[in-house]
Amino acid sequence: MSTVTLKNVTKVFGDSVVAVDNVSLEVEDGEFMILVGPSGCGKSTTLRIIAGLETATGGDIYIGGRLVNDVLPKDRDIAMVFQNYALYPHMTAYANMAFGLKLRGVQKKEIDERVKEAAEILNIGELLDRKPRELSGGQSQRVAVGRAIVRKPKVFLFDEPLSNLDLKLRVQMRAEFSKIHNKLGATMIYVTHDQTEAMTMGDRIAVMREGGIRQLADPGALYQSPANRFVAQFIGIPPMNMIDGVIAEEGGALLFKGDSCRVTVPDGKGDLLRPFLEKKVTMGVRPEDVSVSEGKGMAEAVVDVVQPLGPQKFLYLKMGDCEYTARVPVETKARVNDTVAIVFDMEKVHFFDDATDRAIV
Amino acid sequence: MQTTASSRSKRLAITPYLYLLPAFVVILTFQVLPIFYSLFVSFFEWDIIRARRFVGLGNYLDLFRDVEFWQALFNTTVFAAGSVVFGLAISLFIAVLLSRKIAGLNCYRLAYFIPYVTAMTAVAIVWKWLFNPQFGLLNYLLSLVGLPGTRWLQDPFWARVAVIIFVIWKTMGFNILIFLTRLLDIDKTFYEAAEIDGAGPWRLFRYITWPLLGPTTLFLLIISTIFSFQMFVPVYIMTPDGGPANSCSTMVFFLYENAYVDFRMGYACSIAYVLFFIILALTLIQRKALGRKLSGL
Ligand SMILES: Nc1ncnc2c1ncn2[C@@H]1O[C@H](COP(=O)(O)OP(=O)(O)OP(=O)(O)O)[C@@H](O)[C@H]1O
Ligand SMILES: [Mg+2]
């Protein structure tokens, strides 16, 4: 168990491909840290730098307080699970799991104990004699995790380990990962592009984009107070509604004037918004903070699509050229082509500065 | 009407075979028939000019009592073992080096492959010059690094070494190409996983590369063995008299001498058949012995 610290880590491929751009990150001992972001944002590269499979162009990497820039992967006391599992095709599941211990000169008896123990945790006892080609995707995935567990490393690194599994298995494995994490209490760094995975599993989440970390926070904070427009739109399904507009003043009260709506800014947010008077801002509203009614609201919209989803419904609304999503209780009566009044929960809306994309409030 | 139609369809059915006929006749005449004809001839004593005399298994019995036959079989085995073992080892080594990303990779690949596509006879003559004790390049190069030269093709031991060197040089390109293709095909995450598991360069080779190359190595082993047991041109060019103390007379060389120098056609055919069964047996043994080990891949 151990901390992992990145200090101003940069990786440039060739002359100009900046895969990781000045990333600093502190992963605490025993923490489940998630790196999430769209494809190509540098998640895997960051993880591979921690593993020692890539050499950083600049910056320092510490594992357990030790500078490991020049330490070989095998001496970093880490284990990694690859997206394609990378199980050695010529070895049985048992041999795959035992391999790292064998290379480290662990006694046969202890290897056997550790493999059996890991097999028990992962429920793969009957698969130990099989070769990788005789395993299903989910089984291979477990064996790959087992190969990491038996080593009892300080730090576990996972690179999209669930992305090759079908949805049901993925959901099930998420829970298992959390269980394994609780059981082992080890530091884990987990890369994914799937924000649901990130939100459900992580202690903290680093949202990456174009090689940099855009926000580092726990799942709740990430959802409730996104630091910028990118994080706001990346986290949450369906994504946050974004409404362009300007801040104006009328009779001493601050107003947000959007294309198709005018809303009064609540007092609590006024102070922070005042400097942006007459400036372009974007108002962000989560779908669950949009409610519809038949009476009078802040704006009127036409229902475009209705998606019932268990206890709730998603309404896709059209207001002029703009489209909004609302998450409403399943009892809501709106039907396609109805005109409804919409109300935003102004206490919960976000404002972003168009000039910098940063959250204002 | 019906008869016309059916005869027409029959004619149509024959057409494809007519197209195949010329090639078939050629193959039959020059490849298939000689196979059976030589088996037939191997039971006779025949010098091409006089009438054949049936001797039953006489040729085969004579063969097993013929010192020169055993000598040729021994030489062939030495050449095969030397060129296959060292040839594959060197090829694998070079292929592993070439599988790394190094500058000018394609130039190296081409350089190693060129010998394979050159005409055997022509390059054998060149190598004969290279091996020349007085004017040969090889002894000259050895002298440059302070090593004594040797009477390459005139010394029984060095003559065999010389032939093996030549054969390795000639066939290496093919082996490297096949090894390299497979090496580049191995998923590099296996190496990364093993590296994290604690393997250094040697163990990566020992535990990942070597086992994953298994089927390729077996394939090359069989092909090279078959090829080297049929060795003829290199020894015929470099040591036309069978080499010092007959040290370079191979099975095919022995066969050739019997057939076209001594005109003992029946005897030569029996050699051909013995060689055939030796190669067949070797192939089966290799496949059995190694194939089982590789069945997991
Ligand atoms: N070996 C390499 N050589 C050159 N460029 C590379 C290399 N590896 C990655 N890159 C580039 O670096 C950037 C980041 O790649 P990386 O694999 O870290 O992305 P990622 O966030 O893991 O994406 P994904 O979700 O698709 O796996 C990409 O633009 C990629 O093209
Ligand atoms: Mg990736």
Coordinates of C-alpha atoms in Angstrom, one line a residue, chain B residues 139-244:
Chain B
N139 CA 41.4 -16.1 -45.1
Y140 CA 42.3 -12.5 -45.9
L141 CA 39.7 -11.2 -43.5
L142 CA 40.8 -13.7 -40.8
S143 CA 44.4 -12.5 -41.3
L144 CA 43.2 -8.9 -40.8
V145 CA 42.0 -9.8 -37.3
G146 CA 45.1 -11.8 -36.6
L147 CA 43.5 -15.3 -37.0
P148 CA 45.2 -18.0 -38.9
G149 CA 43.5 -19.0 -42.2
T150 CA 42.7 -22.6 -43.0
R151 CA 42.7 -24.8 -46.1
W152 CA 39.0 -24.6 -46.1
L153 CA 37.9 -27.0 -48.8
Q154 CA 40.9 -29.1 -48.7
D155 CA 40.6 -30.2 -45.1
P156 CA 38.0 -32.8 -44.2
F157 CA 36.8 -30.9 -41.1
W158 CA 36.9 -27.4 -42.5
A159 CA 35.4 -28.5 -45.8
R160 CA 32.3 -29.5 -43.9
V161 CA 32.3 -26.3 -41.9
A162 CA 32.6 -24.3 -45.1
V163 CA 29.7 -26.1 -46.7
I164 CA 27.6 -25.5 -43.6
I165 CA 28.5 -21.8 -43.5
F166 CA 27.5 -21.5 -47.1
V167 CA 24.2 -23.2 -46.6
I168 CA 23.4 -21.1 -43.5
W169 CA 24.2 -18.0 -45.4
K170 CA 22.1 -19.0 -48.3
T171 CA 19.0 -20.1 -46.4
M172 CA 19.1 -17.6 -43.5
G173 CA 17.0 -15.0 -45.4
F174 CA 14.0 -17.3 -45.6
N175 CA 14.2 -18.3 -42.0
I176 CA 14.6 -14.7 -40.8
L177 CA 11.7 -13.6 -42.9
I178 CA 9.4 -16.3 -41.4
F179 CA 10.6 -15.7 -37.8
L180 CA 10.3 -12.0 -38.2
T181 CA 6.8 -12.1 -39.5
R182 CA 5.7 -14.1 -36.5
L183 CA 7.7 -12.0 -34.1
L184 CA 6.1 -8.8 -35.3
D185 CA 2.8 -10.5 -34.9
I186 CA 3.2 -11.1 -31.2
D187 CA 1.0 -8.7 -29.2
K188 CA 3.4 -6.4 -27.4
T189 CA 1.2 -6.2 -24.3
F190 CA 2.4 -9.8 -23.5
Y191 CA 5.9 -8.3 -23.2
E192 CA 4.6 -5.4 -21.1
A193 CA 2.7 -7.7 -18.8
A194 CA 5.7 -9.9 -18.4
E195 CA 8.0 -6.9 -17.8
I196 CA 5.7 -5.8 -15.0
D197 CA 5.6 -9.4 -13.7
G198 CA 9.4 -9.2 -13.3
A199 CA 11.0 -10.5 -16.5
G200 CA 14.2 -9.1 -17.9
P201 CA 15.3 -9.4 -21.6
W202 CA 16.4 -13.0 -21.3
R203 CA 13.3 -14.2 -19.5
L204 CA 11.0 -12.3 -21.9
F205 CA 12.6 -14.4 -24.6
R206 CA 12.6 -17.6 -22.6
Y207 CA 9.0 -17.4 -21.4
I208 CA 7.2 -15.3 -24.0
T209 CA 9.0 -15.2 -27.3
W210 CA 10.3 -18.7 -27.5
P211 CA 7.1 -20.5 -26.6
L212 CA 5.0 -18.3 -28.8
L213 CA 7.4 -19.0 -31.7
G214 CA 7.0 -22.7 -31.2
P215 CA 4.8 -23.5 -34.2
T216 CA 7.0 -21.3 -36.4
T217 CA 10.2 -23.0 -35.2
L218 CA 8.7 -26.4 -35.8
F219 CA 7.7 -25.4 -39.3
L220 CA 11.1 -24.1 -40.1
L221 CA 12.8 -27.1 -38.5
I222 CA 10.8 -29.5 -40.7
I223 CA 11.3 -27.5 -43.9
S224 CA 15.0 -27.0 -43.3
T225 CA 15.6 -30.6 -42.4
I226 CA 13.9 -31.8 -45.6
F227 CA 15.8 -29.2 -47.6
S228 CA 19.2 -30.0 -46.1
F229 CA 18.8 -33.8 -46.5
Q230 CA 18.5 -33.1 -50.2
M231 CA 21.7 -31.0 -50.3
F232 CA 23.5 -31.4 -53.6
V233 CA 24.4 -28.2 -55.5
P234 CA 26.7 -26.7 -52.8
V235 CA 28.9 -29.8 -52.5
Y236 CA 28.8 -30.5 -56.2
I237 CA 30.1 -27.0 -57.0
M238 CA 32.5 -26.5 -54.1
T239 CA 33.8 -30.1 -53.7
P240 CA 33.1 -31.8 -57.1
D241 CA 35.1 -34.8 -56.1
G242 CA 33.2 -35.4 -52.9
G243 CA 35.6 -33.4 -50.8
P244 CA 38.7 -34.4 -49.0

